[in-house]
Short mmCIF file of C-alpha atoms in Angstrom, two decimals:
data_model
loop_
_atom_site.label_atom_id
_atom_site.label_comp_id
_atom_site.label_asym_id
_atom_site.label_seq_id
_atom_site.Cartn_x
_atom_site.Cartn_y
_atom_site.Cartn_z
CA MET A 1 176.40 103.30 61.32
CA LYS A 2 174.77 99.83 60.81
CA LYS A 3 175.49 99.97 65.11
CA TYR A 4 173.43 103.64 65.66
CA LEU A 5 170.66 101.34 63.40
CA GLY A 6 170.13 98.39 65.84
CA PRO A 7 167.73 100.14 69.13
CA LEU A 8 165.34 100.49 65.18
CA ASN A 9 165.55 96.49 64.72
CA LYS A 10 168.39 93.75 66.22
CA GLU A 11 168.75 95.34 69.76
CA ASN A 12 164.88 96.77 70.23
CA PRO A 13 165.39 98.69 73.58
CA ILE A 14 161.05 97.03 73.87
CA LEU A 15 161.10 93.10 71.79
CA VAL A 16 164.94 92.65 72.45
CA GLN A 17 165.93 94.08 75.41
CA THR A 18 162.02 93.82 78.05
CA LEU A 19 162.44 98.09 78.42
CA GLY A 20 159.96 100.54 78.74
CA VAL A 21 157.21 98.03 78.54
CA CYS A 22 154.98 99.19 81.11
CA SER A 23 155.11 102.38 79.13
CA ALA A 24 154.14 101.08 76.06
CA LEU A 25 151.20 98.88 77.67
CA ALA A 26 149.66 101.63 78.78
CA VAL A 27 150.09 105.12 77.53
CA THR A 28 148.95 102.12 73.25
CA ALA A 29 145.07 102.42 73.44
CA GLN A 30 145.31 104.62 70.79
CA LEU A 31 146.95 106.37 68.44
CA LYS A 32 148.12 109.78 69.14
CA PRO A 33 149.46 109.81 72.60
CA ALA A 34 151.13 106.86 71.47
CA VAL A 35 152.74 109.09 69.17
CA VAL A 36 153.61 112.25 71.79
CA MET A 37 154.59 109.67 74.26
CA ALA A 38 157.10 108.41 71.46
CA LEU A 39 158.28 111.58 70.83
CA SER A 40 158.64 112.58 74.33
CA VAL A 41 161.41 109.96 75.41
CA THR A 42 162.92 110.65 72.24
CA VAL A 43 163.29 113.96 73.09
CA VAL A 44 164.39 113.17 76.71
CA CYS A 45 166.75 110.18 75.40
CA ALA A 46 168.51 112.29 73.13
CA MET A 47 169.06 116.05 75.46
CA ALA A 48 170.08 113.40 78.41
CA ASN A 49 172.07 111.68 76.13
CA LEU A 50 174.32 114.89 74.97
CA ILE A 51 174.18 116.72 78.06
CA ILE A 52 175.75 114.41 79.90
CA SER A 53 178.27 112.96 77.30
CA LEU A 54 178.83 116.47 77.91
CA LEU A 55 179.37 116.16 81.15
CA ARG A 56 181.05 112.51 80.91
CA ASN A 57 185.16 113.74 81.83
CA THR A 58 183.89 115.99 84.97
CA ILE A 59 181.21 114.58 86.74
CA PRO A 60 182.10 112.55 89.70
CA PRO A 61 181.91 108.78 89.39
CA ARG A 62 180.80 108.35 92.15
CA ILE A 63 177.73 110.95 91.80
CA ARG A 64 177.12 109.45 88.61
CA ILE A 65 174.05 108.42 88.80
CA ILE A 66 173.00 110.46 91.52
CA VAL A 67 173.83 113.48 88.16
CA GLN A 68 172.01 111.57 85.78
CA LEU A 69 169.20 111.24 87.44
CA LEU A 70 168.88 115.10 88.17
CA VAL A 71 169.22 115.33 84.06
CA VAL A 72 166.67 113.21 83.18
CA SER A 73 164.58 114.68 85.63
CA THR A 74 164.87 117.87 84.61
CA LEU A 75 164.62 117.25 80.90
CA VAL A 76 161.31 115.31 81.96
CA ILE A 77 159.70 118.09 83.43
CA MET A 78 160.69 120.66 81.75
CA VAL A 79 158.83 118.44 78.46
CA ASP A 80 155.64 117.20 80.64
CA GLN A 81 155.58 120.41 81.35
CA VAL A 82 155.29 122.17 77.60
CA LEU A 83 153.03 118.99 77.04
CA GLN A 84 150.50 120.83 79.18
CA ALA A 85 151.07 123.71 77.37
CA VAL A 86 150.64 122.61 74.60
CA VAL A 87 148.95 120.04 73.65
CA TYR A 88 147.01 119.85 76.41
CA ASP A 89 145.06 116.79 76.03
CA ILE A 90 146.66 114.56 75.56
CA SER A 91 148.72 115.19 78.22
CA ARG A 92 145.69 114.22 79.97
CA LEU A 93 145.74 111.45 78.12
CA LEU A 94 149.10 110.69 78.80
CA SER A 95 148.26 111.62 82.78
CA VAL A 96 151.26 110.00 84.94
CA PHE A 97 153.10 108.20 82.81
CA VAL A 98 154.63 111.45 81.56
CA GLY A 99 156.19 111.86 84.80
CA LEU A 100 157.60 108.12 85.00
CA ILE A 101 159.31 108.74 81.68
CA ILE A 102 162.54 109.31 83.96
CA THR A 103 161.97 105.71 85.50
CA ASN A 104 162.19 104.45 82.30
CA CYS A 105 165.41 101.58 81.74
CA ILE A 106 165.97 102.41 78.45
CA ILE A 107 167.42 106.73 79.04
CA MET A 108 168.87 105.31 82.04
CA GLY A 109 170.16 102.08 80.14
CA ARG A 110 172.22 104.66 77.30
CA LEU A 111 173.36 107.21 80.45
CA GLU A 112 174.92 104.71 81.14
CA ALA A 113 176.35 102.19 78.54
CA PHE A 114 176.84 104.64 75.50
CA ALA A 115 177.36 108.70 77.18
CA LEU A 116 179.09 108.49 79.36
CA SER A 117 181.93 106.55 77.03
CA HIS A 118 181.78 108.19 74.04
CA LYS A 119 181.29 111.92 72.19
CA PRO A 120 178.18 113.92 72.08
CA LEU A 121 177.41 113.86 69.01
CA PRO A 122 177.08 109.28 68.20
CA SER A 123 175.28 109.57 72.08
CA PHE A 124 172.69 112.32 70.61
CA VAL A 125 172.53 110.35 67.65
CA ASP A 126 172.10 106.42 69.88
CA GLY A 127 169.86 108.61 72.16
CA VAL A 128 166.83 109.35 69.31
CA MET A 129 167.72 105.71 67.57
CA ASN A 130 166.50 104.91 71.25
CA GLY A 131 164.04 106.57 71.07
CA LEU A 132 162.89 105.65 68.06
CA GLY A 133 163.38 102.83 68.08
CA TYR A 134 161.06 102.29 71.12
CA GLY A 135 158.95 104.38 69.33
CA LEU A 136 158.34 101.98 67.04
CA VAL A 137 156.82 99.16 68.86
CA LEU A 138 154.60 101.76 70.26
CA VAL A 139 152.93 103.22 67.73
CA ALA A 140 152.69 99.78 66.02
CA ILE A 141 150.53 98.16 69.13
CA ALA A 142 148.74 101.71 69.44
CA PHE A 143 147.45 100.78 65.88
CA PHE A 144 146.55 97.61 66.31
CA ARG A 145 144.33 98.74 69.64
CA GLU A 146 143.07 101.78 68.25
CA PHE A 147 142.21 100.15 65.31
CA LEU A 148 140.00 96.94 66.43
CA GLY A 149 139.66 98.53 69.79
CA SER A 150 137.71 101.95 67.84
CA GLY A 151 137.66 101.32 64.95
CA THR A 152 139.52 105.08 64.55
CA LEU A 153 143.25 105.78 63.48
CA TRP A 154 144.00 109.04 64.94
CA ASN A 155 140.87 109.68 65.96
CA TYR A 156 139.63 109.88 62.67
CA PRO A 157 137.05 106.41 61.88
CA ILE A 158 138.09 104.74 59.95
CA ILE A 159 135.80 100.90 59.63
CA PRO A 160 132.66 102.83 57.43
CA ALA A 161 129.04 102.99 59.34
CA SER A 162 127.79 99.98 57.66
CA PHE A 163 130.09 97.79 59.34
CA TYR A 164 128.40 98.32 62.50
CA GLU A 165 124.88 98.36 60.69
CA ALA A 166 125.52 94.90 59.58
CA GLY A 167 126.50 93.73 63.47
CA TYR A 168 130.58 94.47 63.23
CA LEU A 169 131.48 95.46 67.19
CA ASN A 170 134.64 96.62 68.38
CA ASN A 171 136.38 94.30 70.24
CA GLY A 172 136.05 96.30 73.51
CA LEU A 173 139.44 93.83 75.09
CA MET A 174 141.14 95.73 73.13
CA ILE A 175 141.14 98.67 75.05
CA LEU A 176 142.42 97.28 77.60
CA PRO A 177 146.33 96.55 79.01
CA PRO A 178 145.93 92.89 78.85
CA MET A 179 145.63 93.07 75.24
CA ALA A 180 148.52 95.51 74.76
CA LEU A 181 150.91 93.02 76.88
CA ILE A 182 150.02 89.84 74.55
CA LEU A 183 150.57 92.44 71.51
CA ALA A 184 153.78 93.93 72.74
CA GLY A 185 154.26 89.61 73.04
CA VAL A 186 153.02 88.50 69.52
CA PHE A 187 155.63 91.76 68.38
CA VAL A 188 158.35 89.69 70.79
CA TRP A 189 157.65 86.59 69.42
CA ILE A 190 157.75 87.11 65.12
CA GLN A 191 161.32 89.33 66.82
CA ASN A 192 162.71 85.99 67.39
CA ALA A 193 160.96 84.09 64.91
CA LYS A 194 163.77 86.80 62.11
CA LYS A 195 166.93 86.22 64.34
CA ASP A 196 166.82 82.30 64.47
CA ARG A 197 166.22 83.09 60.63
CA VAL A 198 169.08 84.97 60.89
CA LYS A 199 171.77 81.83 62.51
CA MET B 1 190.42 105.66 83.63
CA MET B 2 188.58 106.55 86.82
CA LYS B 3 189.18 110.04 87.66
CA ASN B 4 189.39 110.56 92.10
CA PHE B 5 187.43 113.55 92.10
CA SER B 6 187.73 115.51 96.06
CA THR B 7 184.71 115.56 98.07
CA PRO B 8 185.29 119.50 98.35
CA TYR B 9 184.95 119.60 94.25
CA ILE B 10 181.96 116.52 94.40
CA TYR B 11 179.59 118.86 97.05
CA PHE B 12 180.92 121.73 94.26
CA TYR B 13 180.06 119.87 91.07
CA LEU B 14 176.02 119.36 92.64
CA ILE B 15 176.21 122.74 94.31
CA VAL B 16 176.17 124.41 90.83
CA LEU B 17 174.50 121.40 89.07
CA VAL B 18 171.46 121.74 90.87
CA THR B 19 171.00 125.60 90.60
CA VAL B 20 171.25 125.90 86.98
CA ILE B 21 168.55 123.37 86.79
CA ALA B 22 166.66 125.05 89.83
CA ILE B 23 167.16 128.00 87.53
CA GLY B 24 165.90 126.05 84.15
CA LEU B 25 163.14 124.30 85.78
CA THR B 26 161.23 127.89 86.91
CA ALA B 27 162.29 129.87 83.90
CA VAL B 28 160.53 126.75 82.28
CA SER B 29 157.61 126.80 84.56
CA LEU B 30 157.02 130.30 85.28
CA GLY B 31 157.46 130.56 80.96
CA LEU B 32 154.47 128.31 80.15
CA LYS B 33 152.29 129.28 83.10
CA PRO B 34 149.83 131.34 81.69
CA ARG B 35 149.26 128.95 78.52
CA ARG B 36 148.74 126.43 80.93
CA GLU B 37 146.19 127.72 82.55
CA PHE B 38 144.47 128.87 79.65
CA ASN B 39 144.12 125.22 78.96
CA GLN B 40 142.70 125.00 81.64
CA ARG B 41 140.16 127.66 81.59
CA VAL B 42 138.82 126.19 77.87
CA GLU B 43 138.67 122.85 80.00
CA LYS B 44 136.91 123.11 82.25
CA ALA B 45 134.30 125.68 80.84
CA GLN B 46 133.87 122.89 77.70
CA GLN B 47 132.56 120.90 80.50
CA ILE B 48 130.61 122.85 82.13
CA LEU B 49 128.81 123.81 79.19
CA CYS B 50 128.80 120.47 77.81
CA ALA B 51 126.11 119.29 81.05
CA ALA B 52 124.44 122.68 80.21
CA GLY B 53 123.19 120.96 77.20
CA TYR B 54 125.38 122.31 74.18
CA GLY B 55 127.29 119.11 73.25
CA ASP B 56 131.17 119.09 72.54
CA VAL B 57 132.18 122.59 72.44
CA SER B 58 134.90 123.91 70.49
CA LYS B 59 138.65 124.96 72.20
CA GLU B 60 138.78 128.42 70.18
CA MET B 61 134.50 129.10 70.83
CA ALA B 62 134.00 127.13 74.58
CA VAL B 63 135.77 131.01 76.16
CA ALA B 64 133.67 133.55 74.84
CA LYS B 65 130.25 130.97 74.82
CA PHE B 66 131.34 130.16 78.79
CA ASP B 67 130.73 133.67 78.87
CA ALA B 68 128.04 134.47 76.83
CA VAL B 69 125.54 132.24 79.01
CA VAL B 70 127.06 132.19 82.51
CA GLN B 71 128.34 134.75 85.23
CA THR B 72 129.52 134.78 88.84
CA ILE B 73 127.62 134.15 91.49
CA ASP B 74 128.83 135.50 94.70
CA ASN B 75 126.60 135.42 97.39
CA GLN B 76 126.49 132.20 100.08
CA SER B 77 125.14 129.12 98.24
CA LYS B 78 127.36 126.62 97.02
CA ALA B 79 126.42 127.33 93.85
CA CYS B 80 129.19 129.88 91.85
CA TYR B 81 127.65 130.17 88.23
CA GLN B 82 124.88 130.53 87.13
CA ILE B 83 124.17 129.39 83.61
CA HIS B 84 121.92 130.35 81.38
CA CYS B 85 120.70 126.03 79.12
CA ALA B 86 121.15 124.96 75.69
CA ASP B 87 117.12 125.30 76.66
CA GLY B 88 116.39 128.31 77.19
CA THR B 89 115.90 127.73 80.80
CA ASP B 90 117.98 129.00 84.08
CA GLY B 91 120.50 126.69 86.17
CA HIS B 92 123.19 127.07 88.80
CA VAL B 93 126.76 125.23 88.79
CA VAL B 94 127.56 123.98 92.54
CA GLU B 95 131.85 122.74 91.37
CA VAL B 96 132.28 119.76 93.52
CA HIS B 97 135.39 117.46 94.30
CA GLY B 98 136.76 114.39 95.77
CA ASN B 99 138.13 111.13 95.09
CA GLY B 100 138.42 108.60 93.13
CA LEU B 101 140.54 105.32 92.69
CA TRP B 102 143.97 106.76 91.54
CA GLY B 103 143.57 110.57 92.15
CA PRO B 104 140.85 113.70 92.54
CA ILE B 105 137.42 113.06 91.10
CA TRP B 106 135.67 117.03 89.62
CA GLY B 107 132.36 118.22 88.26
CA TYR B 108 130.12 120.57 87.78
CA ILE B 109 126.11 119.71 88.75
CA ILE B 110 123.47 122.51 87.22
CA LEU B 111 120.36 122.08 89.36
CA GLU B 112 117.23 124.09 88.78
CA GLU B 113 115.90 126.97 89.98
CA ASP B 114 114.67 124.67 93.48
CA LEU B 115 118.49 124.58 93.74
CA ASN B 116 116.73 121.20 94.33
CA THR B 117 116.98 119.46 91.16
CA ILE B 118 119.11 118.12 88.79
CA LYS B 119 119.97 119.83 85.49
CA GLY B 120 122.70 118.40 83.78
CA VAL B 121 126.22 116.37 85.11
CA VAL B 122 129.90 116.25 84.07
CA PHE B 123 132.60 113.81 85.68
CA ALA B 124 136.38 114.55 85.02
CA HIS B 125 139.29 113.42 86.88
CA LYS B 126 142.90 113.02 86.72
CA SER B 127 144.13 109.57 86.55
CA GLU B 128 140.55 106.48 86.35
CA THR B 129 141.69 103.38 84.34
CA PRO B 130 141.17 103.51 81.11
CA GLY B 131 137.35 101.33 80.00
CA LEU B 132 136.71 101.10 83.67
CA GLY B 133 136.88 104.35 86.62
CA ASP B 134 137.16 106.48 82.90
CA LYS B 135 133.20 105.73 82.06
CA ILE B 136 132.53 108.88 84.45
CA THR B 137 132.51 110.86 81.82
CA GLU B 138 130.29 108.94 79.59
CA GLU B 139 127.34 110.15 79.10
CA ALA B 140 125.57 106.69 79.04
CA PHE B 141 126.35 107.30 83.44
CA THR B 142 126.02 111.33 83.55
CA ALA B 143 122.56 111.24 81.91
CA GLN B 144 121.52 108.31 85.15
CA PHE B 145 121.72 111.91 86.58
CA ILE B 146 118.66 114.25 85.11
CA GLY B 147 116.35 114.28 87.31
CA LYS B 148 116.82 113.28 90.21
CA LYS B 149 116.28 115.26 93.25
CA LEU B 150 118.38 116.02 95.96
CA HIS B 151 116.98 116.73 98.92
CA ASN B 152 112.90 115.13 99.84
CA ALA B 153 110.29 117.46 101.05
CA GLN B 154 112.07 118.26 104.67
CA GLY B 155 115.03 119.07 103.54
CA GLU B 156 116.38 115.49 104.54
CA TYR B 157 119.39 114.76 101.51
CA THR B 158 118.76 111.85 99.87
CA SER B 159 120.08 111.47 96.42
CA VAL B 160 121.70 110.72 93.99
CA ARG B 161 123.58 107.67 95.40
CA VAL B 162 125.87 105.97 93.77
CA LEU B 163 125.15 102.13 94.03
CA PRO B 164 125.52 98.37 92.23
CA LYS B 165 121.44 97.35 91.35
CA GLY B 166 120.48 95.95 94.09
CA LYS B 167 123.10 96.68 96.13
CA ASN B 168 121.24 98.58 99.41
CA PRO B 169 117.53 97.94 98.30
CA SER B 170 116.26 100.35 101.13
CA ILE B 171 117.11 102.90 98.73
CA ALA B 172 113.78 104.37 96.72
CA PRO B 173 115.29 103.59 92.13
CA GLU B 174 114.72 107.82 92.35
CA ASN B 175 117.86 108.93 94.47
CA ARG B 176 120.07 106.13 92.56
CA VAL B 177 122.14 105.69 90.07
CA ASP B 178 123.99 102.69 89.10
CA ALA B 179 127.19 102.25 88.99
CA ILE B 180 130.34 101.23 86.81
CA THR B 181 130.94 97.61 86.89
CA GLY B 182 134.37 96.98 87.39
CA ALA B 183 134.49 100.07 88.60
CA THR B 184 133.40 100.28 92.08
CA LEU B 185 135.59 102.72 94.29
CA THR B 186 135.49 104.69 91.60
CA SER B 187 132.27 105.15 92.27
CA LYS B 188 131.90 105.53 95.36
CA GLY B 189 133.73 107.58 94.95
CA VAL B 190 131.62 109.96 93.79
CA ASP B 191 128.71 108.65 95.42
CA ALA B 192 131.01 110.53 98.34
CA MET B 193 131.91 113.53 97.04
CA ILE B 194 127.58 114.40 95.95
CA MET B 195 127.02 113.46 99.29
CA GLN B 196 130.24 115.11 100.69
CA SER B 197 128.88 118.72 98.42
CA PHE B 198 124.44 118.94 99.17
CA LYS B 199 124.59 116.76 102.25
#
């Protein structure tokens, strides 16, 4: 059980393995798109792991990357279509980044490192956990960026109007991508500090 | 560990896999098509109603409201709809399309009866930079267009030019609106889009 919980903490895809950072910076200006993105990656990662694990004994090793790409891109297109049908405005916010899940290293990495050599159920769980580990960081970054940058959470105003009347201003810098990188850096720092203490 | 697969097997494997994927994707795409198209219609209705001064109309109300105030025009003029605006007057809706920095931008321009004076505009984009290029959708930008005249008394195209403050001083203030700082290429895209549509 312990090895499946790794992605949430000690082996976090973003904070420790530094995978999937690009999309983590791009979609975290608000909480809502970050959560949708996290769910999309979790679904793709889990399903791709499951399918590749089911096929693992039939896949010729010479074309295994091609097969993985086919499976992953199929899943991503399906997720994109579902998002466009169900949560159209959020899919507009996520724009190209849903399509770019295909190139998210977390997914190909888990297929190569885990699904090709493990049974379907453990592979599925591994995919879910890695997706959640990614999502956890996304939501954490988005929480600070939306709260400090727009004064809202999940589009609901949190900072009362009286604060604004007293001269409080939203930090516009939080909305821009550089602050996402700096926040992600701070989280990596915290993670590394924790690791050192364990040693 | 590594099994040897014959070349015919590899070909056969890929053909079967691709066929299954193609059928699956087609089914998903066709199944969700009505909902995607409905979402796009709702978005278009919301944008046009916003330009006509109705403010933000909820998703549920948008199509019904749109059908109530808008008539499709079927002649050769540039306008595609006639709309009964919030202030009680009638306007003509012209659809414009252009290119931003990262992808397509488009908009709806509502003209007064003279087909020359702008009553309201709304712009939309597929993937402009958040916080910079995507400001073309904000009221601070679009409000500048209201009241501008597209052609002068001689019928020459004069307005609206989207230019940085102080650039090309030969162009009169009543024919220009301020470009968005930091989003030069998106602003140029809006400028070119309007010029192409009315020149």
